[in-house]
Each structure stands twice: as C-alpha cells, then as structure tokens.
Amino acid sequence: MKDESVFEEPWQAQAFALALALQDAGIISPKEWSEALGARRDAANAAPDGSDYYDSVVATLEALLAVRGIASKAVLEELSLAWIRAAHATPHGSAIELRNDPAWPGRK
Amino acid sequence: MGHDHEHDNHLDPMAARVKALETILVEKGLVEAAAIDAIIETYENKVGPRNGARVVAKAWSDPDFAAWLANDATAAIASLGFTGRQGEHMRAVFNTPEQHHLVVCTLCSCYPWSVLGLPPVWYKSPPYRSRAVIDPRGVLAEFGLELPADTQIRVWDSTAELRYLVVPMRPAGTGHLEEEALADLVTRDSMIGTGLAIAAGEAA
C-alpha cells in the first residue's frame, strides 16, 4: 500500500519548502501564512479539485515578498524570465545556472 | 528523431517563478539553500501516514499511552519521535460507536504533517473544505463511508496552531495482533475521519 506521491513536480516541493523556510526563519508567522494562502484558496478562486494548490502557494509567496519589500512583482517576473532564458541557453545535461542567461551578462 | 537543435533545457513558467523566489531569498540571506533541501527531503521521504499509524496502533495497544495521547497529544506523539513544527499543537480525537470525528481545514490546508505527511489533493479542495462542515454525512458517503444513523459526526476545523489526529476505532477480532500488525490496519483516511481502520483479515 503505497501512498500517492506527495509532489507532482519538483517546483511544487521547492515552493512548499520556501514557505516553510520563511516560517522557520521567522520572516512570516504560520498564522500569517495560512491566512494569506487561505485567502487565495476560497471557492471563488481555487479549482474545485484542488489541482491548483501549489499555484496558490507560489502566488502567495510572491505577494508576501512584495508586501515585505523583499522583492517586487516586477523584479520577480524579470528574474523568472531570466531563468527561462538561462535554461534555453544551457546545454542539455548541464545544470541550469542563471549566469547562462545571455541577456544577463553582468550577473555573477 | 533528430539532429534539430532541441538540445537545450526547458523550464516551465511555474518552475521559473519558483527559481526566481528562491534566488531572491537565498541571495538576500533570508533562507539557506541547504535548509530548503532538508525540508524537501523530510516531506518526501521521512514523514507520512505511517507515523500516524504507529501512534494509533500504540494507543490501541497501550491504555497508558492512549490516556496520555488524549490529555497531551503533542507530547505523547513527540515521545515516538514525531515532532511537529514550532508552534503547532496536536490534539487526538477518539472515535467511538456514538461519535465519529472528521478533520478539515476550512481556511486552507492546515494538516497534522508530523504524523500524516502532506495532505491529499482532495483535502485541499474547496468542495471538501466547505462541505465537510455543512454536510459531513454526505461527504463521508462520497468516500464510501456510511455510518449508523445514530452515530454523531463531529467536525474539527484545523488552524495554523492546532491540528487534529483522528484515532479510529480498533477493528474487532484484532486482540491477538502486535502493534506493528495493527499499524497496517490504520489508513491515512481513517486518521482524517474519511475512512475507518481496515477490518482484520482484509489487510493487504
């Protein structure tokens, strides 16, 4: 009797872990996290089958970082585009690194 | 197929958004990459419903432990090595022929991680979260669970601070079984309240 896989994709595990790590570091409280996540998980916003749960986790993280002045939505969006460009520029089989983004030559 | 140029890596938009979050948080020193890896390792491999099944089996076998679990579930569960995260308290609720317990988190997805691992998808779905409170008997029927009409159903709403573990009733005819064999009868759903423990002789 094997339990179903806990994460469907690696990014879901990463997002979940970031949320917990922020709580461990005391940057957000568990109560604040559950309320912020809950606000995105009501019947009006969330898919009835729960399939978009980790999408909500990511959106909640982005919103909390913006509120805390840690990173604006625009900064995060630019950075995620940089990661996508870096991935395309990275040969298959090599680790994707941000410095591989051709449009971001100054980055370490 | 070929020698086209599709040799590059692909990062889907969700994965890229998470990489962006991680990059910022690690660069600013707010979280450590090693801490993130450790959390993933724990939730993928170390915690799961087998932990809770061991708690339940011990409660079935050891009346002193059951009493401790009823009075101070956080400490009793921690004695088996299953500790929740800071600030999370556990409460164990015991099913009886008169009363059946059902756990939900109407707000989002609060769940007794230390004993059950991560919640199933349906636990996080809006229909379960709203209907468990309004129509628990109907929800249980959808799980194939028909309780006697005179069994009361009590619904517990989890919070960030307090999580619930349902201790299902011990199946009949299991008096001879050791804890380890008993634990095999305890399903995840039976510890949420959407199922019962497996009847003796039906375990796979």
PDB file of C-alpha atoms in Angstrom:
ATOM      1  CA  MET A   1       0.000   0.000   0.000  1.00  0.00           C
ATOM      2  CA  LYS A   2       1.963   2.947  -1.277  1.00  0.00           C
ATOM      3  CA  ASP A   3       0.854   6.473  -0.593  1.00  0.00           C
ATOM      4  CA  GLU A   4       0.340   8.751  -3.515  1.00  0.00           C
ATOM      5  CA  SER A   5       3.311  10.872  -4.468  1.00  0.00           C
ATOM      6  CA  VAL A   6       3.458  13.942  -2.292  1.00  0.00           C
ATOM      7  CA  PHE A   7       4.617  16.321  -5.008  1.00  0.00           C
ATOM      8  CA  GLU A   8       3.762  16.041  -8.662  1.00  0.00           C
ATOM      9  CA  GLU A   9       6.617  18.216  -9.843  1.00  0.00           C
ATOM     10  CA  PRO A  10       9.869  19.394  -8.283  1.00  0.00           C
ATOM     11  CA  TRP A  11       8.850  23.058  -8.299  1.00  0.00           C
ATOM     12  CA  GLN A  12       5.938  22.205  -6.012  1.00  0.00           C
ATOM     13  CA  ALA A  13       8.335  20.778  -3.440  1.00  0.00           C
ATOM     14  CA  GLN A  14      10.595  23.827  -3.820  1.00  0.00           C
ATOM     15  CA  ALA A  15       7.726  26.260  -3.322  1.00  0.00           C
ATOM     16  CA  PHE A  16       6.421  24.370  -0.325  1.00  0.00           C
ATOM     17  CA  ALA A  17       9.892  24.288   1.222  1.00  0.00           C
ATOM     18  CA  LEU A  18      10.391  28.031   0.661  1.00  0.00           C
ATOM     19  CA  ALA A  19       7.154  28.740   2.523  1.00  0.00           C
ATOM     20  CA  LEU A  20       8.245  26.609   5.469  1.00  0.00           C
ATOM     21  CA  ALA A  21      11.786  28.003   5.451  1.00  0.00           C
ATOM     22  CA  LEU A  22      10.395  31.552   5.674  1.00  0.00           C
ATOM     23  CA  GLN A  23       8.344  30.492   8.678  1.00  0.00           C
ATOM     24  CA  ASP A  24      11.337  28.768  10.281  1.00  0.00           C
ATOM     25  CA  ALA A  25      13.354  31.940   9.793  1.00  0.00           C
ATOM     26  CA  GLY A  26      10.605  33.956  11.484  1.00  0.00           C
ATOM     27  CA  ILE A  27      10.072  36.136   8.431  1.00  0.00           C
ATOM     28  CA  ILE A  28       6.409  35.186   8.330  1.00  0.00           C
ATOM     29  CA  SER A  29       4.325  33.570  11.048  1.00  0.00           C
ATOM     30  CA  PRO A  30       2.399  30.351  10.464  1.00  0.00           C
ATOM     31  CA  LYS A  31      -0.828  32.227  11.108  1.00  0.00           C
ATOM     32  CA  GLU A  32       0.015  34.921   8.583  1.00  0.00           C
ATOM     33  CA  TRP A  33       0.938  32.261   6.057  1.00  0.00           C
ATOM     34  CA  SER A  34      -2.241  30.240   6.452  1.00  0.00           C
ATOM     35  CA  GLU A  35      -4.407  33.344   6.260  1.00  0.00           C
ATOM     36  CA  ALA A  36      -2.648  34.659   3.163  1.00  0.00           C
ATOM     37  CA  LEU A  37      -2.806  31.269   1.476  1.00  0.00           C
ATOM     38  CA  GLY A  38      -6.380  30.734   2.617  1.00  0.00           C
ATOM     39  CA  ALA A  39      -7.457  33.991   1.005  1.00  0.00           C
ATOM     40  CA  ARG A  40      -6.406  32.520  -2.350  1.00  0.00           C
ATOM     41  CA  ARG A  41      -7.933  29.149  -1.679  1.00  0.00           C
ATOM     42  CA  ASP A  42     -11.597  30.061  -1.294  1.00  0.00           C
ATOM     43  CA  ALA A  43     -14.209  28.576  -3.558  1.00  0.00           C
ATOM     44  CA  ALA A  44     -14.280  31.661  -5.773  1.00  0.00           C
ATOM     45  CA  ASN A  45     -10.584  31.455  -6.620  1.00  0.00           C
ATOM     46  CA  ALA A  46      -9.459  27.871  -6.307  1.00  0.00           C
ATOM     47  CA  ALA A  47     -10.091  24.958  -8.644  1.00  0.00           C
ATOM     48  CA  PRO A  48     -12.723  22.610  -7.187  1.00  0.00           C
ATOM     49  CA  ASP A  49     -10.410  19.613  -7.499  1.00  0.00           C
ATOM     50  CA  GLY A  50      -7.575  21.271  -5.608  1.00  0.00           C
ATOM     51  CA  SER A  51      -5.220  20.847  -8.547  1.00  0.00           C
ATOM     52  CA  ASP A  52      -4.022  24.450  -8.440  1.00  0.00           C
ATOM     53  CA  TYR A  53      -2.944  24.335  -4.798  1.00  0.00           C
ATOM     54  CA  TYR A  54       0.762  24.858  -5.435  1.00  0.00           C
ATOM     55  CA  ASP A  55       0.000  27.635  -7.920  1.00  0.00           C
ATOM     56  CA  SER A  56      -1.613  29.388  -4.960  1.00  0.00           C
ATOM     57  CA  VAL A  57       1.443  28.699  -2.803  1.00  0.00           C
ATOM     58  CA  VAL A  58       3.666  30.407  -5.385  1.00  0.00           C
ATOM     59  CA  ALA A  59       1.306  33.378  -5.786  1.00  0.00           C
ATOM     60  CA  THR A  60       1.106  33.762  -2.001  1.00  0.00           C
ATOM     61  CA  LEU A  61       4.895  33.751  -1.693  1.00  0.00           C
ATOM     62  CA  GLU A  62       5.209  36.383  -4.415  1.00  0.00           C
ATOM     63  CA  ALA A  63       2.625  38.600  -2.755  1.00  0.00           C
ATOM     64  CA  LEU A  64       4.234  38.287   0.681  1.00  0.00           C
ATOM     65  CA  LEU A  65       7.664  39.167  -0.683  1.00  0.00           C
ATOM     66  CA  ALA A  66       6.200  42.241  -2.317  1.00  0.00           C
ATOM     67  CA  VAL A  67       4.388  43.307   0.861  1.00  0.00           C
ATOM     68  CA  ARG A  68       7.576  42.884   2.891  1.00  0.00           C
ATOM     69  CA  GLY A  69       9.574  44.920   0.396  1.00  0.00           C
ATOM     70  CA  ILE A  70      11.828  41.918  -0.244  1.00  0.00           C
ATOM     71  CA  ALA A  71      11.134  41.790  -3.975  1.00  0.00           C
ATOM     72  CA  SER A  72       8.542  43.475  -6.147  1.00  0.00           C
ATOM     73  CA  LYS A  73       6.369  41.561  -8.545  1.00  0.00           C
ATOM     74  CA  ALA A  74       8.292  43.164 -11.436  1.00  0.00           C
ATOM     75  CA  VAL A  75      11.668  42.057 -10.090  1.00  0.00           C
ATOM     76  CA  LEU A  76      10.436  38.519  -9.626  1.00  0.00           C
ATOM     77  CA  GLU A  77       8.953  38.449 -13.094  1.00  0.00           C
ATOM     78  CA  GLU A  78      12.153  39.684 -14.695  1.00  0.00           C
ATOM     79  CA  LEU A  79      14.125  37.114 -12.731  1.00  0.00           C
ATOM     80  CA  SER A  80      11.870  34.257 -13.741  1.00  0.00           C
ATOM     81  CA  LEU A  81      12.201  35.269 -17.410  1.00  0.00           C
ATOM     82  CA  ALA A  82      15.969  35.288 -16.904  1.00  0.00           C
ATOM     83  CA  TRP A  83      15.764  31.728 -15.572  1.00  0.00           C
ATOM     84  CA  ILE A  84      13.771  30.652 -18.621  1.00  0.00           C
ATOM     85  CA  ARG A  85      16.342  32.231 -20.966  1.00  0.00           C
ATOM     86  CA  ALA A  86      19.154  30.672 -18.967  1.00  0.00           C
ATOM     87  CA  ALA A  87      17.518  27.260 -19.280  1.00  0.00           C
ATOM     88  CA  HIS A  88      17.263  27.567 -23.041  1.00  0.00           C
ATOM     89  CA  ALA A  89      20.902  28.622 -23.267  1.00  0.00           C
ATOM     90  CA  THR A  90      22.125  25.739 -21.125  1.00  0.00           C
ATOM     91  CA  PRO A  91      23.175  22.565 -22.970  1.00  0.00           C
ATOM     92  CA  HIS A  92      21.080  19.557 -22.128  1.00  0.00           C
ATOM     93  CA  GLY A  93      22.662  17.576 -19.339  1.00  0.00           C
ATOM     94  CA  SER A  94      24.249  20.574 -17.653  1.00  0.00           C
ATOM     95  CA  ALA A  95      22.908  22.285 -14.574  1.00  0.00           C
ATOM     96  CA  ILE A  96      20.898  25.386 -15.351  1.00  0.00           C
ATOM     97  CA  GLU A  97      22.573  28.438 -13.925  1.00  0.00           C
ATOM     98  CA  LEU A  98      21.357  31.982 -14.005  1.00  0.00           C
ATOM     99  CA  ARG A  99      24.642  33.237 -15.423  1.00  0.00           C
ATOM    100  CA  ASN A 100      23.833  31.266 -18.574  1.00  0.00           C
ATOM    101  CA  ASP A 101      21.153  33.828 -19.377  1.00  0.00           C
ATOM    102  CA  PRO A 102      22.544  35.612 -22.458  1.00  0.00           C
ATOM    103  CA  ALA A 103      20.622  38.781 -21.584  1.00  0.00           C
ATOM    104  CA  TRP A 104      22.147  38.993 -18.123  1.00  0.00           C
ATOM    105  CA  PRO A 105      25.891  39.203 -18.761  1.00  0.00           C
ATOM    106  CA  GLY A 106      26.701  41.185 -15.659  1.00  0.00           C
ATOM    107  CA  ARG A 107      25.308  38.602 -13.297  1.00  0.00           C
ATOM    108  CA  LYS A 108      27.620  36.509 -11.257  1.00  0.00           C
TER     109      LYS A 108
ATOM    110  CA  MET B   1      14.355  11.837 -34.486  1.00  0.00           C
ATOM    111  CA  GLY B   2      16.784  14.160 -34.903  1.00  0.00           C
ATOM    112  CA  HIS B   3      19.506  16.376 -35.173  1.00  0.00           C
ATOM    113  CA  ASP B   4      17.468  19.529 -34.819  1.00  0.00           C
ATOM    114  CA  HIS B   5      18.579  21.973 -32.182  1.00  0.00           C
ATOM    115  CA  GLU B   6      16.201  20.906 -29.409  1.00  0.00           C
ATOM    116  CA  HIS B   7      19.033  20.026 -27.089  1.00  0.00           C
ATOM    117  CA  ASP B   8      18.522  22.874 -24.696  1.00  0.00           C
ATOM    118  CA  ASN B   9      16.825  22.707 -21.345  1.00  0.00           C
ATOM    119  CA  HIS B  10      13.301  23.791 -20.779  1.00  0.00           C
ATOM    120  CA  LEU B  11      11.988  25.479 -17.677  1.00  0.00           C
ATOM    121  CA  ASP B  12       8.246  25.864 -17.430  1.00  0.00           C
ATOM    122  CA  PRO B  13       6.829  29.166 -16.159  1.00  0.00           C
ATOM    123  CA  MET B  14       5.882  27.861 -12.709  1.00  0.00           C
ATOM    124  CA  ALA B  15       9.303  26.321 -12.183  1.00  0.00           C
ATOM    125  CA  ALA B  16      10.891  29.606 -13.289  1.00  0.00           C
ATOM    126  CA  ARG B  17       8.776  31.634 -10.833  1.00  0.00           C
ATOM    127  CA  VAL B  18       9.888  29.363  -8.002  1.00  0.00           C
ATOM    128  CA  LYS B  19      13.531  29.645  -9.092  1.00  0.00           C
ATOM    129  CA  ALA B  20      13.126  33.430  -9.027  1.00  0.00           C
ATOM    130  CA  LEU B  21      11.714  33.343  -5.483  1.00  0.00           C
ATOM    131  CA  GLU B  22      14.468  31.056  -4.330  1.00  0.00           C
ATOM    132  CA  THR B  23      17.172  33.174  -5.973  1.00  0.00           C
ATOM    133  CA  ILE B  24      15.999  36.324  -4.216  1.00  0.00           C
ATOM    134  CA  LEU B  25      15.554  34.698  -0.818  1.00  0.00           C
ATOM    135  CA  VAL B  26      18.913  32.939  -0.883  1.00  0.00           C
ATOM    136  CA  GLU B  27      20.771  35.987  -2.251  1.00  0.00           C
ATOM    137  CA  LYS B  28      19.318  38.156   0.496  1.00  0.00           C
ATOM    138  CA  GLY B  29      20.294  35.587   3.097  1.00  0.00           C
ATOM    139  CA  LEU B  30      16.710  35.074   4.252  1.00  0.00           C
ATOM    140  CA  VAL B  31      16.714  31.338   3.666  1.00  0.00           C
ATOM    141  CA  GLU B  32      19.533  28.867   3.149  1.00  0.00           C
ATOM    142  CA  ALA B  33      19.626  26.548   0.166  1.00  0.00           C
ATOM    143  CA  ALA B  34      20.551  23.658   2.477  1.00  0.00           C
ATOM    144  CA  ALA B  35      17.505  24.329   4.655  1.00  0.00           C
ATOM    145  CA  ILE B  36      15.246  24.137   1.608  1.00  0.00           C
ATOM    146  CA  ASP B  37      16.763  20.806   0.586  1.00  0.00           C
ATOM    147  CA  ALA B  38      16.370  19.444   4.113  1.00  0.00           C
ATOM    148  CA  ILE B  39      12.674  20.359   4.201  1.00  0.00           C
ATOM    149  CA  ILE B  40      12.036  18.672   0.860  1.00  0.00           C
ATOM    150  CA  GLU B  41      13.907  15.550   1.961  1.00  0.00           C
ATOM    151  CA  THR B  42      11.834  15.368   5.139  1.00  0.00           C
ATOM    152  CA  TYR B  43       8.482  15.703   3.448  1.00  0.00           C
ATOM    153  CA  GLU B  44       9.296  13.436   0.533  1.00  0.00           C
ATOM    154  CA  ASN B  45      10.859  10.625   2.496  1.00  0.00           C
ATOM    155  CA  LYS B  46      10.593  10.889   6.246  1.00  0.00           C
ATOM    156  CA  VAL B  47       7.103  11.905   7.219  1.00  0.00           C
ATOM    157  CA  GLY B  48       3.899  10.264   6.107  1.00  0.00           C
ATOM    158  CA  PRO B  49       0.828   8.446   7.366  1.00  0.00           C
ATOM    159  CA  ARG B  50       2.953   5.533   8.638  1.00  0.00           C
ATOM    160  CA  ASN B  51       3.949   7.796  11.536  1.00  0.00           C
ATOM    161  CA  GLY B  52       0.331   8.363  12.470  1.00  0.00           C
ATOM    162  CA  ALA B  53      -0.464   4.674  12.085  1.00  0.00           C
ATOM    163  CA  ARG B  54       2.199   3.891  14.669  1.00  0.00           C
ATOM    164  CA  VAL B  55       0.667   6.416  17.066  1.00  0.00           C
ATOM    165  CA  VAL B  56      -2.780   4.875  16.630  1.00  0.00           C
ATOM    166  CA  ALA B  57      -1.529   1.293  16.970  1.00  0.00           C
ATOM    167  CA  LYS B  58       0.260   2.187  20.184  1.00  0.00           C
ATOM    168  CA  ALA B  59      -2.861   3.865  21.533  1.00  0.00           C
ATOM    169  CA  TRP B  60      -4.868   0.722  20.737  1.00  0.00           C
ATOM    170  CA  SER B  61      -2.325  -1.498  22.487  1.00  0.00           C
ATOM    171  CA  ASP B  62      -1.289   0.599  25.448  1.00  0.00           C
ATOM    172  CA  PRO B  63      -4.008   2.197  27.616  1.00  0.00           C
ATOM    173  CA  ASP B  64      -1.496   4.427  29.390  1.00  0.00           C
ATOM    174  CA  PHE B  65      -0.285   5.787  26.077  1.00  0.00           C
ATOM    175  CA  ALA B  66      -3.899   6.275  24.937  1.00  0.00           C
ATOM    176  CA  ALA B  67      -4.631   8.296  28.079  1.00  0.00           C
ATOM    177  CA  TRP B  68      -1.513  10.406  27.505  1.00  0.00           C
ATOM    178  CA  LEU B  69      -2.496  10.917  23.878  1.00  0.00           C
ATOM    179  CA  ALA B  70      -5.930  12.084  24.962  1.00  0.00           C
ATOM    180  CA  ASN B  71      -4.510  14.527  27.526  1.00  0.00           C
ATOM    181  CA  ASP B  72      -1.441  15.861  25.754  1.00  0.00           C
ATOM    182  CA  ALA B  73      -1.233  14.643  22.181  1.00  0.00           C
ATOM    183  CA  THR B  74       1.711  16.893  21.308  1.00  0.00           C
ATOM    184  CA  ALA B  75       3.918  15.301  23.989  1.00  0.00           C
ATOM    185  CA  ALA B  76       2.663  11.746  23.500  1.00  0.00           C
ATOM    186  CA  ILE B  77       3.321  11.910  19.760  1.00  0.00           C
ATOM    187  CA  ALA B  78       6.713  13.551  20.293  1.00  0.00           C
ATOM    188  CA  SER B  79       7.681  10.621  22.539  1.00  0.00           C
ATOM    189  CA  LEU B  80       7.629   8.452  19.404  1.00  0.00           C
ATOM    190  CA  GLY B  81       9.961  10.861  17.660  1.00  0.00           C
ATOM    191  CA  PHE B  82       7.344  12.691  15.608  1.00  0.00           C
ATOM    192  CA  THR B  83       7.630  16.354  16.370  1.00  0.00           C
ATOM    193  CA  GLY B  84       5.652  18.992  14.601  1.00  0.00           C
ATOM    194  CA  ARG B  85       6.913  22.356  13.648  1.00  0.00           C
ATOM    195  CA  GLN B  86       7.354  25.048  16.230  1.00  0.00           C
ATOM    196  CA  GLY B  87       4.075  26.447  17.475  1.00  0.00           C
ATOM    197  CA  GLU B  88       1.986  23.579  16.185  1.00  0.00           C
ATOM    198  CA  HIS B  89      -0.009  21.654  18.733  1.00  0.00           C
ATOM    199  CA  MET B  90      -1.699  18.342  18.259  1.00  0.00           C
ATOM    200  CA  ARG B  91      -4.971  17.097  19.599  1.00  0.00           C
ATOM    201  CA  ALA B  92      -6.108  13.489  19.251  1.00  0.00           C
ATOM    202  CA  VAL B  93      -9.824  12.783  18.942  1.00  0.00           C
ATOM    203  CA  PHE B  94     -11.048   9.244  19.514  1.00  0.00           C
ATOM    204  CA  ASN B  95     -13.840   7.651  17.512  1.00  0.00           C
ATOM    205  CA  THR B  96     -16.459   5.690  19.443  1.00  0.00           C
ATOM    206  CA  PRO B  97     -19.619   3.881  18.348  1.00  0.00           C
ATOM    207  CA  GLU B  98     -21.522   7.013  19.397  1.00  0.00           C
ATOM    208  CA  GLN B  99     -19.267   9.638  17.853  1.00  0.00           C
ATOM    209  CA  HIS B 100     -17.217   9.836  14.676  1.00  0.00           C
ATOM    210  CA  HIS B 101     -14.654  12.595  14.150  1.00  0.00           C
ATOM    211  CA  LEU B 102     -13.828  14.293  10.869  1.00  0.00           C
ATOM    212  CA  VAL B 103     -10.981  16.752  10.278  1.00  0.00           C
ATOM    213  CA  VAL B 104     -10.957  19.626   7.816  1.00  0.00           C
ATOM    214  CA  CYS B 105      -9.188  22.931   7.330  1.00  0.00           C
ATOM    215  CA  THR B 106     -11.827  25.328   6.080  1.00  0.00           C
ATOM    216  CA  LEU B 107      -9.289  28.136   5.669  1.00  0.00           C
ATOM    217  CA  CYS B 108      -6.618  26.473   3.578  1.00  0.00           C
ATOM    218  CA  SER B 109      -4.729  23.253   4.220  1.00  0.00           C
ATOM    219  CA  CYS B 110      -3.604  23.027   7.845  1.00  0.00           C
ATOM    220  CA  TYR B 111      -2.851  19.355   8.450  1.00  0.00           C
ATOM    221  CA  PRO B 112      -1.042  17.236  11.066  1.00  0.00           C
ATOM    222  CA  TRP B 113       2.131  16.991   8.994  1.00  0.00           C
ATOM    223  CA  SER B 114       4.293  15.288  11.594  1.00  0.00           C
ATOM    224  CA  VAL B 115       2.020  12.255  11.693  1.00  0.00           C
ATOM    225  CA  LEU B 116       0.353  12.246   8.269  1.00  0.00           C
ATOM    226  CA  GLY B 117       2.843  13.888   5.915  1.00  0.00           C
ATOM    227  CA  LEU B 118       1.352  16.150   3.270  1.00  0.00           C
ATOM    228  CA  PRO B 119      -2.397  16.327   2.721  1.00  0.00           C
ATOM    229  CA  PRO B 120      -4.043  14.570  -0.220  1.00  0.00           C
ATOM    230  CA  VAL B 121      -5.311  16.790  -3.014  1.00  0.00           C
ATOM    231  CA  TRP B 122      -8.947  16.414  -2.019  1.00  0.00           C
ATOM    232  CA  TYR B 123      -8.212  17.720   1.486  1.00  0.00           C
ATOM    233  CA  LYS B 124      -7.075  20.992  -0.095  1.00  0.00           C
ATOM    234  CA  SER B 125     -10.018  21.261  -2.500  1.00  0.00           C
ATOM    235  CA  PRO B 126     -12.718  23.900  -1.923  1.00  0.00           C
ATOM    236  CA  PRO B 127     -15.641  21.415  -2.069  1.00  0.00           C
ATOM    237  CA  TYR B 128     -14.258  19.253   0.726  1.00  0.00           C
ATOM    238  CA  ARG B 129     -13.348  22.272   2.835  1.00  0.00           C
ATOM    239  CA  SER B 130     -16.815  23.779   2.629  1.00  0.00           C
ATOM    240  CA  ARG B 131     -18.961  20.651   2.568  1.00  0.00           C
ATOM    241  CA  ALA B 132     -17.244  18.804   5.417  1.00  0.00           C
ATOM    242  CA  VAL B 133     -18.773  21.326   7.775  1.00  0.00           C
ATOM    243  CA  ILE B 134     -22.187  21.722   6.140  1.00  0.00           C
ATOM    244  CA  ASP B 135     -22.853  18.134   5.159  1.00  0.00           C
ATOM    245  CA  PRO B 136     -20.350  15.779   6.780  1.00  0.00           C
ATOM    246  CA  ARG B 137     -22.549  12.725   6.299  1.00  0.00           C
ATOM    247  CA  GLY B 138     -22.827  13.441   2.589  1.00  0.00           C
ATOM    248  CA  VAL B 139     -19.052  13.879   2.319  1.00  0.00           C
ATOM    249  CA  LEU B 140     -18.456  10.583   4.108  1.00  0.00           C
ATOM    250  CA  ALA B 141     -20.880   8.857   1.753  1.00  0.00           C
ATOM    251  CA  GLU B 142     -18.764  10.048  -1.160  1.00  0.00           C
ATOM    252  CA  PHE B 143     -15.831   8.307   0.480  1.00  0.00           C
ATOM    253  CA  GLY B 144     -17.959   5.167   0.677  1.00  0.00           C
ATOM    254  CA  LEU B 145     -18.427   5.504   4.401  1.00  0.00           C
ATOM    255  CA  GLU B 146     -21.968   5.009   5.690  1.00  0.00           C
ATOM    256  CA  LEU B 147     -22.167   5.412   9.449  1.00  0.00           C
ATOM    257  CA  PRO B 148     -25.107   4.255  11.560  1.00  0.00           C
ATOM    258  CA  ALA B 149     -27.777   6.962  11.734  1.00  0.00           C
ATOM    259  CA  ASP B 150     -27.331   7.302  15.493  1.00  0.00           C
ATOM    260  CA  THR B 151     -23.574   7.927  15.267  1.00  0.00           C
ATOM    261  CA  GLN B 152     -22.928  11.614  15.708  1.00  0.00           C
ATOM    262  CA  ILE B 153     -20.362  13.247  13.453  1.00  0.00           C
ATOM    263  CA  ARG B 154     -18.163  15.921  14.939  1.00  0.00           C
ATOM    264  CA  VAL B 155     -16.134  18.103  12.590  1.00  0.00           C
ATOM    265  CA  TRP B 156     -12.849  19.665  13.705  1.00  0.00           C
ATOM    266  CA  ASP B 157     -11.531  22.710  11.889  1.00  0.00           C
ATOM    267  CA  SER B 158      -7.722  22.802  11.888  1.00  0.00           C
ATOM    268  CA  THR B 159      -5.769  26.006  12.355  1.00  0.00           C
ATOM    269  CA  ALA B 160      -2.157  27.071  11.998  1.00  0.00           C
ATOM    270  CA  GLU B 161      -1.724  26.420  15.726  1.00  0.00           C
ATOM    271  CA  LEU B 162      -3.839  23.327  16.349  1.00  0.00           C
ATOM    272  CA  ARG B 163      -4.015  20.165  14.249  1.00  0.00           C
ATOM    273  CA  TYR B 164      -6.097  17.068  14.812  1.00  0.00           C
ATOM    274  CA  LEU B 165      -5.430  13.350  14.557  1.00  0.00           C
ATOM    275  CA  VAL B 166      -8.413  11.026  14.481  1.00  0.00           C
ATOM    276  CA  VAL B 167      -7.888   7.773  16.371  1.00  0.00           C
ATOM    277  CA  PRO B 168     -10.183   5.345  14.581  1.00  0.00           C
ATOM    278  CA  MET B 169     -11.881   2.513  16.431  1.00  0.00           C
ATOM    279  CA  ARG B 170      -9.845  -0.653  16.722  1.00  0.00           C
ATOM    280  CA  PRO B 171     -11.335  -3.279  14.394  1.00  0.00           C
ATOM    281  CA  ALA B 172     -12.975  -6.292  16.016  1.00  0.00           C
ATOM    282  CA  GLY B 173     -11.032  -9.520  16.187  1.00  0.00           C
ATOM    283  CA  THR B 174      -7.601  -7.896  16.451  1.00  0.00           C
ATOM    284  CA  GLY B 175      -6.899  -8.696  20.118  1.00  0.00           C
ATOM    285  CA  HIS B 176      -4.069 -11.029  19.174  1.00  0.00           C
ATOM    286  CA  LEU B 177      -2.212  -8.598  16.911  1.00  0.00           C
ATOM    287  CA  GLU B 178       1.050  -6.859  17.800  1.00  0.00           C
ATOM    288  CA  GLU B 179       1.456  -3.119  17.331  1.00  0.00           C
ATOM    289  CA  GLU B 180       3.248  -3.492  14.033  1.00  0.00           C
ATOM    290  CA  ALA B 181       0.458  -5.594  12.522  1.00  0.00           C
ATOM    291  CA  LEU B 182      -2.139  -3.231  13.955  1.00  0.00           C
ATOM    292  CA  ALA B 183      -0.418  -0.266  12.295  1.00  0.00           C
ATOM    293  CA  ASP B 184      -1.013  -1.913   8.919  1.00  0.00           C
ATOM    294  CA  LEU B 185      -4.756  -1.603   9.520  1.00  0.00           C
ATOM    295  CA  VAL B 186      -4.578   2.167  10.022  1.00  0.00           C
ATOM    296  CA  THR B 187      -5.113   4.080   6.791  1.00  0.00           C
ATOM    297  CA  ARG B 188      -4.433   7.744   6.199  1.00  0.00           C
ATOM    298  CA  ASP B 189      -8.121   8.409   5.601  1.00  0.00           C
ATOM    299  CA  SER B 190      -9.044   6.713   8.876  1.00  0.00           C
ATOM    300  CA  MET B 191      -6.882   9.280  10.678  1.00  0.00           C
ATOM    301  CA  ILE B 192      -8.611  12.179   8.884  1.00  0.00           C
ATOM    302  CA  GLY B 193     -12.008  10.646   9.535  1.00  0.00           C
ATOM    303  CA  THR B 194     -12.995   9.980   5.926  1.00  0.00           C
ATOM    304  CA  GLY B 195     -12.462   6.258   6.415  1.00  0.00           C
ATOM    305  CA  LEU B 196     -12.288   3.521   9.014  1.00  0.00           C
ATOM    306  CA  ALA B 197      -9.438   1.258  10.016  1.00  0.00           C
ATOM    307  CA  ILE B 198      -9.202  -1.834   7.835  1.00  0.00           C
ATOM    308  CA  ALA B 199     -11.083  -4.827   9.246  1.00  0.00           C
ATOM    309  CA  ALA B 200      -8.905  -7.680  10.459  1.00  0.00           C
ATOM    310  CA  GLY B 201      -8.171 -10.140   7.676  1.00  0.00           C
ATOM    311  CA  GLU B 202      -8.658  -7.543   4.959  1.00  0.00           C
ATOM    312  CA  ALA B 203      -5.194  -6.029   5.198  1.00  0.00           C
ATOM    313  CA  ALA B 204      -3.188  -6.426   2.023  1.00  0.00           C
TER     314      ALA B 204
END
